[in-house]
Amino acid sequence: MKSIARLKNPVMAYDWGSRTLLADFLGRKAPLDPDAAEGPKPEAELWMGAHPKAPSRVETNGEWAPLDRVIEKNPADCLGPETAAKRSGRLPFLFKILAVEKPLSIQVHPTKSQAREGFEKESGQGVPLDARDRNYRDKSAKTEIIHAISPFRLMAGFRPVEDIVKNFQPCRSKALEGALSGLEKRPDPGGLGHFYRSLMTLGAGARAGVIQKAAAAAADSPQNETSRWVLRLHKLYPGDMGVLGPLLFNLIRLEPGQALVIDAGTPHSYLEGLGAELMNNSDNVVRGGLTSKHMDIPGLLKILDWKTGPPLPAAPEKIGKHERVFRANRQDFSLSVLTCAEKPLAARRRGPEVLLCVEGAAKIISGGAPPLVLKKGRSAFVPARAPGYAVSGPCRIYKAGLAGPV
């Protein structure tokens, strides 16, 4: 495969998704689900890539085929010889659009060594890859870039210790006193680790008491942003320790066009909004709250990064007047935003790419092939050995690919 081709992408339905956000972005009506009495299922994620769980389908010779199978048959053409060898014939990244109407689970992703260890341990225990209680479904690390399409709210990373101590004062109880006093005496990563471990391993009665105290305190100051989120989470997930997340983690609002890098080990939860997410081609996740799915608190504690303070929005690298590039720390993928006028703009590239039009209509001109037009919400795969290409608009497109130009 050596030419740019259209993609058809799977939509994943989860409880936290939206019945309108993704449909509006794709320019279509929300699909009806005749089996759901309450209406259509929430659409949560649009996947663009070659993950075997839900690969995109790519148009080749007038037919549609799963992208992972196409890459498997033509790794050097699709990925380039170097990437094909380095990544064992796998596309190194997975690109998504997230439509968040209800908060996602509080979760953490592993480093490469943690993923390899976790995968081998669970495989050795005979846990099926599709088992509900499986955390590690592959051996890949997972770092994420989240780029806001609409205003996007999330929790990410631990607050400064002094803020955590202050936030938990209304929650003081006999069960929590020792851990909270210990954090006051030792306001460092070690003290935070001891406090969080103690909090997450409280008995059922003590947990309920702490949550009720936090909700009562929030109800006394509902105008406060932290309080508003405690109350909303308490309503959505009563009895879940994730209700305490706003007291522990930084509350962040990304404006459209801003991005944040979520490193492995960083606790986070996406709260609401429409965003583009680029990550390693991995489905590894360890959850610690705000979910009915499998949670693994001991496993979560093992891979958490105890760094404190709010993460700063990623600073894009400006390439000329038309391109902004967001890079993930120590990762070999990047997310570019291209703003194109009617005059064709020659694209800088390195290896395989996924293109997604998010505004206007993009005309992709490559070699002697007929122009490929992508309207808003439409995407294409660019094989590594495809001829160079140019984009004309007016349009705005995402370009998910490897870090750095050729």
Short mmCIF file of C-alpha atoms in Angstrom, two decimals:
data_model
loop_
_atom_site.label_atom_id
_atom_site.label_comp_id
_atom_site.label_asym_id
_atom_site.label_seq_id
_atom_site.Cartn_x
_atom_site.Cartn_y
_atom_site.Cartn_z
CA MET A 1 0.00 0.00 0.00
CA LYS A 2 1.66 3.19 -1.20
CA SER A 3 -1.14 5.72 -1.59
CA ILE A 4 -3.24 7.84 0.77
CA ALA A 5 -6.58 6.18 1.48
CA ARG A 6 -9.84 6.96 3.25
CA LEU A 7 -10.65 5.46 6.65
CA LYS A 8 -13.89 4.22 8.20
CA ASN A 9 -13.52 4.37 11.96
CA PRO A 10 -15.25 2.43 14.75
CA VAL A 11 -17.29 4.28 17.37
CA MET A 12 -17.08 2.94 20.93
CA ALA A 13 -20.18 3.26 23.12
CA TYR A 14 -19.58 3.74 26.86
CA ASP A 15 -21.77 5.07 29.66
CA TRP A 16 -19.73 8.27 29.98
CA GLY A 17 -20.21 9.23 26.33
CA SER A 18 -22.67 11.59 24.67
CA ARG A 19 -25.72 11.09 22.47
CA THR A 20 -24.95 14.28 20.53
CA LEU A 21 -21.32 15.48 20.76
CA LEU A 22 -19.69 12.92 18.50
CA ALA A 23 -22.64 12.77 16.11
CA ASP A 24 -22.54 16.56 15.73
CA PHE A 25 -18.77 16.45 15.14
CA LEU A 26 -19.19 13.82 12.44
CA GLY A 27 -22.08 15.72 10.86
CA ARG A 28 -24.73 13.06 11.26
CA LYS A 29 -27.70 12.22 13.43
CA ALA A 30 -27.16 10.15 16.55
CA PRO A 31 -27.90 6.49 15.73
CA LEU A 32 -30.95 4.92 17.28
CA ASP A 33 -30.62 1.81 19.39
CA PRO A 34 -33.89 -0.15 19.25
CA ASP A 35 -32.79 -2.27 22.23
CA ALA A 36 -32.35 0.72 24.55
CA ALA A 37 -35.60 1.95 26.06
CA GLU A 38 -33.96 5.23 27.08
CA GLY A 39 -32.84 6.02 23.53
CA PRO A 40 -29.55 5.78 21.65
CA LYS A 41 -26.47 4.53 23.47
CA PRO A 42 -23.93 7.20 24.40
CA GLU A 43 -21.13 7.45 21.82
CA ALA A 44 -17.85 7.93 23.64
CA GLU A 45 -14.85 7.41 21.36
CA LEU A 46 -13.98 7.45 17.68
CA TRP A 47 -10.90 5.24 17.14
CA MET A 48 -8.51 5.92 14.27
CA GLY A 49 -5.71 3.42 13.99
CA ALA A 50 -4.82 -0.25 13.89
CA HIS A 51 -5.46 -1.48 17.43
CA PRO A 52 -6.66 -5.10 17.10
CA LYS A 53 -9.51 -4.43 19.54
CA ALA A 54 -11.16 -2.01 17.08
CA PRO A 55 -9.14 -1.24 13.94
CA SER A 56 -10.13 1.34 11.36
CA ARG A 57 -11.01 0.06 7.91
CA VAL A 58 -9.03 1.41 4.99
CA GLU A 59 -10.09 1.66 1.36
CA THR A 60 -7.76 -0.29 -0.92
CA ASN A 61 -8.52 -1.14 -4.56
CA GLY A 62 -12.19 -0.27 -4.06
CA GLU A 63 -12.60 -2.55 -1.04
CA TRP A 64 -12.50 -1.93 2.71
CA ALA A 65 -10.10 -3.92 4.88
CA PRO A 66 -9.05 -3.72 8.58
CA LEU A 67 -6.03 -1.44 8.85
CA ASP A 68 -4.13 -3.80 11.17
CA ARG A 69 -4.41 -6.58 8.56
CA VAL A 70 -3.27 -4.27 5.77
CA ILE A 71 -0.26 -3.21 7.82
CA GLU A 72 0.49 -6.83 8.71
CA LYS A 73 0.67 -7.71 5.00
CA ASN A 74 2.65 -4.59 3.99
CA PRO A 75 4.65 -3.42 7.06
CA ALA A 76 7.51 -1.76 5.20
CA ASP A 77 5.19 0.15 2.84
CA CYS A 78 2.74 1.18 5.54
CA LEU A 79 5.12 1.95 8.42
CA GLY A 80 8.53 2.32 6.79
CA PRO A 81 11.26 -0.31 7.28
CA GLU A 82 12.72 1.28 10.43
CA THR A 83 9.39 1.70 12.25
CA ALA A 84 8.20 -1.73 11.13
CA ALA A 85 11.28 -3.34 12.65
CA LYS A 86 11.30 -1.23 15.81
CA ARG A 87 7.58 -1.69 16.49
CA SER A 88 7.23 -5.32 15.38
CA GLY A 89 4.99 -4.32 12.50
CA ARG A 90 2.53 -2.32 14.66
CA LEU A 91 1.36 1.25 14.09
CA PRO A 92 3.02 3.09 17.03
CA PHE A 93 0.05 5.29 17.93
CA LEU A 94 -3.73 5.32 18.36
CA PHE A 95 -5.75 8.47 17.63
CA LYS A 96 -9.18 9.12 19.16
CA ILE A 97 -11.90 11.71 19.42
CA LEU A 98 -13.46 11.66 22.91
CA ALA A 99 -17.01 12.86 23.61
CA VAL A 100 -17.21 13.18 27.39
CA GLU A 101 -20.58 13.90 28.99
CA LYS A 102 -20.00 12.06 32.28
CA PRO A 103 -16.64 11.77 34.06
CA LEU A 104 -14.39 8.87 33.08
CA SER A 105 -12.81 6.62 35.67
CA ILE A 106 -9.83 7.79 37.68
CA GLN A 107 -7.02 5.89 35.99
CA VAL A 108 -3.29 5.50 35.53
CA HIS A 109 -1.28 4.10 32.62
CA PRO A 110 2.03 2.22 32.88
CA THR A 111 5.57 2.81 31.71
CA LYS A 112 7.06 0.34 29.23
CA SER A 113 8.76 -1.76 31.93
CA GLN A 114 5.61 -1.76 34.08
CA ALA A 115 3.48 -2.79 31.09
CA ARG A 116 5.82 -5.65 30.21
CA GLU A 117 5.90 -6.88 33.80
CA GLY A 118 2.13 -6.56 34.23
CA PHE A 119 1.37 -8.27 30.91
CA GLU A 120 3.64 -11.21 31.63
CA LYS A 121 2.30 -11.59 35.17
CA GLU A 122 -1.36 -11.64 34.12
CA SER A 123 -0.62 -13.90 31.17
CA GLY A 124 1.28 -16.27 33.47
CA GLN A 125 -1.76 -16.35 35.76
CA GLY A 126 -3.92 -17.39 32.83
CA VAL A 127 -6.05 -14.23 32.78
CA PRO A 128 -7.71 -14.02 29.31
CA LEU A 129 -6.87 -10.90 27.28
CA ASP A 130 -10.55 -9.94 27.18
CA ALA A 131 -11.20 -10.65 30.87
CA ARG A 132 -13.00 -7.95 32.83
CA ASP A 133 -10.30 -7.96 35.52
CA ARG A 134 -7.35 -7.69 33.11
CA ASN A 135 -5.29 -4.47 33.42
CA TYR A 136 -2.54 -5.18 30.90
CA ARG A 137 -3.69 -6.24 27.44
CA ASP A 138 -0.35 -5.57 25.73
CA LYS A 139 3.29 -4.79 26.57
CA SER A 140 3.19 -1.12 25.58
CA ALA A 141 3.60 1.98 27.69
CA LYS A 142 0.84 4.53 27.47
CA THR A 143 1.33 8.28 27.37
CA GLU A 144 -1.44 10.55 26.08
CA ILE A 145 -1.83 13.98 24.49
CA ILE A 146 -5.31 15.46 24.96
CA HIS A 147 -6.16 18.44 22.70
CA ALA A 148 -9.34 20.41 23.39
CA ILE A 149 -11.84 20.84 20.56
CA SER A 150 -14.42 22.39 22.91
CA PRO A 151 -13.73 23.64 26.45
CA PHE A 152 -12.45 20.46 28.13
CA ARG A 153 -12.33 19.75 31.86
CA LEU A 154 -10.26 17.10 33.57
CA MET A 155 -8.51 16.08 36.76
CA ALA A 156 -4.80 15.33 36.41
CA GLY A 157 -1.93 14.86 38.86
CA PHE A 158 -1.93 15.36 42.61
CA ARG A 159 -2.56 18.80 44.04
CA PRO A 160 0.17 20.42 46.16
CA VAL A 161 0.23 18.68 49.54
CA GLU A 162 -0.82 21.83 51.42
CA ASP A 163 -3.97 22.01 49.28
CA ILE A 164 -4.79 18.37 49.95
CA VAL A 165 -4.38 18.85 53.69
CA LYS A 166 -6.64 21.91 53.59
CA ASN A 167 -9.27 20.16 51.48
CA PHE A 168 -9.49 17.21 53.85
CA GLN A 169 -9.90 19.22 57.06
CA PRO A 170 -13.72 18.86 56.96
CA CYS A 171 -13.25 15.09 56.54
CA ARG A 172 -11.24 14.55 59.72
CA SER A 173 -12.41 11.48 61.54
CA LYS A 174 -11.00 8.84 63.85
CA ALA A 175 -10.37 6.55 60.88
CA LEU A 176 -8.54 9.24 58.87
CA GLU A 177 -6.83 11.16 61.66
CA GLY A 178 -3.58 9.21 61.68
CA ALA A 179 -3.07 9.41 57.93
CA LEU A 180 -3.96 13.11 57.73
CA SER A 181 -1.74 14.01 60.68
CA GLY A 182 1.04 12.02 59.06
CA LEU A 183 0.68 14.02 55.85
CA GLU A 184 0.80 17.29 57.80
CA LYS A 185 4.05 16.18 59.42
CA ARG A 186 5.53 14.79 56.20
CA PRO A 187 4.37 16.95 53.25
CA ASP A 188 6.44 15.12 50.63
CA PRO A 189 5.87 12.34 48.07
CA GLY A 190 6.45 9.68 50.70
CA GLY A 191 3.90 11.22 53.02
CA LEU A 192 1.42 11.65 50.17
CA GLY A 193 1.85 8.01 49.21
CA HIS A 194 1.15 6.88 52.77
CA PHE A 195 -1.92 9.13 53.00
CA TYR A 196 -3.41 8.04 49.68
CA ARG A 197 -2.77 4.38 50.43
CA SER A 198 -4.47 4.75 53.82
CA LEU A 199 -7.41 6.59 52.27
CA MET A 200 -7.98 4.04 49.52
CA THR A 201 -7.80 1.06 51.86
CA LEU A 202 -10.24 2.31 54.52
CA GLY A 203 -12.98 -0.08 55.56
CA ALA A 204 -16.43 0.29 54.04
CA GLY A 205 -17.91 2.17 57.01
CA ALA A 206 -14.99 4.58 57.26
CA ARG A 207 -15.08 5.22 53.51
CA ALA A 208 -18.76 6.08 53.64
CA GLY A 209 -18.14 8.45 56.54
CA VAL A 210 -15.34 10.33 54.75
CA ILE A 211 -17.41 10.65 51.57
CA GLN A 212 -20.43 11.97 53.49
CA LYS A 213 -18.30 14.55 55.30
CA ALA A 214 -16.79 15.69 51.99
CA ALA A 215 -20.23 15.98 50.36
CA ALA A 216 -21.65 17.88 53.35
CA ALA A 217 -18.74 20.35 53.27
CA ALA A 218 -19.17 20.80 49.52
CA ALA A 219 -22.89 21.50 49.96
CA ASP A 220 -21.98 24.38 52.29
CA SER A 221 -20.00 26.12 49.52
CA PRO A 222 -21.57 25.04 46.22
CA GLN A 223 -20.19 28.07 44.37
CA ASN A 224 -16.65 26.71 44.77
CA GLU A 225 -15.44 24.74 41.72
CA THR A 226 -13.98 21.93 43.81
CA SER A 227 -17.24 21.66 45.73
CA ARG A 228 -19.30 21.61 42.54
CA TRP A 229 -17.37 18.64 41.23
CA VAL A 230 -17.52 16.79 44.55
CA LEU A 231 -21.30 17.21 44.52
CA ARG A 232 -21.65 16.14 40.89
CA LEU A 233 -19.48 13.06 41.39
CA HIS A 234 -21.34 12.21 44.59
CA LYS A 235 -24.60 12.30 42.65
CA LEU A 236 -23.25 10.16 39.80
CA TYR A 237 -21.18 7.71 41.87
CA PRO A 238 -22.51 7.63 45.44
CA GLY A 239 -20.24 5.67 47.74
CA ASP A 240 -17.31 5.68 45.29
CA MET A 241 -13.99 6.94 46.67
CA GLY A 242 -13.49 8.76 43.38
CA VAL A 243 -15.92 11.36 44.76
CA LEU A 244 -12.88 12.63 46.70
CA GLY A 245 -10.92 13.12 43.47
CA PRO A 246 -11.41 16.91 43.28
CA LEU A 247 -9.89 17.20 46.79
CA LEU A 248 -6.82 15.23 45.69
CA PHE A 249 -6.21 16.06 42.05
CA ASN A 250 -5.72 19.25 40.07
CA LEU A 251 -8.86 20.51 38.33
CA ILE A 252 -7.91 21.75 34.87
CA ARG A 253 -9.84 23.52 32.12
CA LEU A 254 -8.37 23.41 28.62
CA GLU A 255 -9.63 26.02 26.19
CA PRO A 256 -10.12 25.01 22.53
CA GLY A 257 -6.69 24.65 20.95
CA GLN A 258 -4.88 23.91 24.21
CA ALA A 259 -3.33 20.51 24.92
CA LEU A 260 -1.97 18.58 27.88
CA VAL A 261 0.44 15.65 28.03
CA ILE A 262 -0.61 12.90 30.44
CA ASP A 263 2.52 10.92 31.28
CA ALA A 264 2.56 7.31 32.45
CA GLY A 265 1.92 7.21 36.20
CA THR A 266 -0.21 10.38 36.26
CA PRO A 267 -3.65 9.89 37.87
CA HIS A 268 -6.32 11.50 35.72
CA SER A 269 -9.99 11.59 34.84
CA TYR A 270 -11.58 13.38 31.90
CA LEU A 271 -14.69 15.19 33.16
CA GLU A 272 -16.48 16.80 30.21
CA GLY A 273 -15.97 18.13 26.72
CA LEU A 274 -14.93 17.13 23.20
CA GLY A 275 -11.25 16.44 22.65
CA ALA A 276 -8.70 14.72 20.42
CA GLU A 277 -6.46 12.17 22.11
CA LEU A 278 -3.24 10.70 20.74
CA MET A 279 -1.47 7.89 22.57
CA ASN A 280 0.69 4.83 22.28
CA ASN A 281 -1.11 1.99 20.51
CA SER A 282 -2.12 0.46 23.84
CA ASP A 283 -5.20 -0.36 25.89
CA ASN A 284 -3.43 -0.72 29.25
CA VAL A 285 -5.23 0.97 32.14
CA VAL A 286 -5.40 0.57 35.92
CA ARG A 287 -8.52 2.14 37.45
CA GLY A 288 -9.02 3.59 40.91
CA GLY A 289 -12.52 5.10 41.07
CA LEU A 290 -15.59 6.53 39.33
CA THR A 291 -16.39 3.30 37.52
CA SER A 292 -18.31 0.07 37.68
CA LYS A 293 -15.44 -1.61 35.83
CA HIS A 294 -12.63 -3.56 37.46
CA MET A 295 -10.54 -1.54 39.93
CA ASP A 296 -7.14 -2.64 41.20
CA ILE A 297 -6.06 -0.42 44.09
CA PRO A 298 -2.85 -2.36 44.90
CA GLY A 299 -1.93 -2.28 41.21
CA LEU A 300 -2.75 1.43 41.02
CA LEU A 301 -0.57 2.25 44.03
CA LYS A 302 2.31 0.36 42.45
CA ILE A 303 2.51 2.53 39.31
CA LEU A 304 1.38 5.97 40.56
CA ASP A 305 3.65 8.98 40.15
CA TRP A 306 3.49 10.97 43.40
CA LYS A 307 4.61 14.24 41.82
CA THR A 308 2.47 17.19 42.95
CA GLY A 309 1.34 20.45 41.38
CA PRO A 310 -0.76 21.24 38.30
CA PRO A 311 0.62 20.09 34.94
CA LEU A 312 1.01 22.97 32.50
CA PRO A 313 -0.62 22.98 29.06
CA ALA A 314 1.78 21.71 26.42
CA ALA A 315 3.60 24.42 24.48
CA PRO A 316 3.29 23.72 20.75
CA GLU A 317 6.22 24.01 18.40
CA LYS A 318 5.38 26.47 15.61
CA ILE A 319 6.29 25.27 12.13
CA GLY A 320 5.90 28.25 9.83
CA LYS A 321 2.58 30.09 9.86
CA HIS A 322 0.29 27.10 9.45
CA GLU A 323 1.36 24.21 11.70
CA ARG A 324 1.46 23.70 15.47
CA VAL A 325 3.05 20.50 16.78
CA PHE A 326 2.39 18.98 20.21
CA ARG A 327 4.91 16.36 21.33
CA ALA A 328 4.68 13.79 24.12
CA ASN A 329 7.57 13.49 26.55
CA ARG A 330 10.11 10.88 25.41
CA GLN A 331 7.57 9.37 22.99
CA ASP A 332 7.97 8.97 19.25
CA PHE A 333 4.55 10.33 18.27
CA SER A 334 3.23 13.87 17.86
CA LEU A 335 -0.01 15.66 17.10
CA SER A 336 -0.03 18.51 14.61
CA VAL A 337 -2.77 21.02 13.88
CA LEU A 338 -2.62 22.42 10.35
CA THR A 339 -4.60 25.47 9.27
CA CYS A 340 -4.70 25.63 5.48
CA ALA A 341 -5.95 28.26 3.06
CA GLU A 342 -6.93 27.72 -0.59
CA LYS A 343 -3.28 27.72 -1.66
CA PRO A 344 -1.85 24.18 -1.32
CA LEU A 345 0.44 23.68 1.67
CA ALA A 346 3.17 21.05 1.35
CA ALA A 347 3.01 18.77 4.40
CA ARG A 348 6.06 17.92 6.48
CA ARG A 349 6.04 14.26 7.41
CA ARG A 350 7.93 11.33 8.83
CA GLY A 351 6.48 7.85 8.47
CA PRO A 352 2.82 6.83 8.69
CA GLU A 353 0.11 9.36 9.53
CA VAL A 354 -3.61 9.66 10.18
CA LEU A 355 -5.27 12.83 8.90
CA LEU A 356 -8.59 14.10 10.28
CA CYS A 357 -10.46 17.16 9.05
CA VAL A 358 -12.00 19.13 11.93
CA GLU A 359 -13.10 22.26 10.07
CA GLY A 360 -13.95 23.09 6.47
CA ALA A 361 -12.98 20.68 3.69
CA ALA A 362 -9.42 19.47 3.09
CA LYS A 363 -8.23 18.60 -0.41
CA ILE A 364 -5.29 16.17 -0.26
CA ILE A 365 -3.08 16.20 -3.35
CA SER A 366 -0.52 13.39 -3.62
CA GLY A 367 1.48 12.23 -6.64
CA GLY A 368 -0.62 11.64 -9.71
CA ALA A 369 -3.64 10.33 -7.82
CA PRO A 370 -6.98 12.16 -7.98
CA PRO A 371 -7.37 14.67 -5.10
CA LEU A 372 -8.84 13.18 -1.95
CA VAL A 373 -11.40 15.47 -0.27
CA LEU A 374 -11.97 15.14 3.48
CA LYS A 375 -14.96 16.96 4.93
CA LYS A 376 -15.28 17.63 8.66
CA GLY A 377 -15.11 14.38 10.61
CA ARG A 378 -13.56 12.40 7.72
CA SER A 379 -10.10 10.86 7.92
CA ALA A 380 -7.38 9.18 5.87
CA PHE A 381 -4.32 6.99 6.35
CA VAL A 382 -0.98 8.08 4.90
CA PRO A 383 1.38 5.11 4.41
CA ALA A 384 5.06 5.77 4.99
CA ARG A 385 5.90 5.11 1.34
CA ALA A 386 3.11 7.27 -0.08
CA PRO A 387 4.34 10.17 -2.24
CA GLY A 388 4.59 13.56 -0.59
CA TYR A 389 1.34 15.47 -0.35
CA ALA A 390 -0.11 18.97 -0.06
CA VAL A 391 -3.29 20.19 1.60
CA SER A 392 -5.55 23.00 0.46
CA GLY A 393 -8.68 24.34 2.09
CA PRO A 394 -9.83 26.46 3.68
CA CYS A 395 -9.67 23.84 6.43
CA ARG A 396 -8.16 22.78 9.74
CA ILE A 397 -6.86 19.25 10.11
CA TYR A 398 -5.23 17.06 12.73
CA LYS A 399 -2.16 15.11 11.70
CA ALA A 400 -1.28 12.21 14.00
CA GLY A 401 2.13 10.76 13.27
CA LEU A 402 5.67 10.14 14.39
CA ALA A 403 7.68 12.82 16.16
CA GLY A 404 9.69 15.10 13.92
CA PRO A 405 9.72 15.77 10.18
CA VAL A 406 11.68 13.75 7.61
#
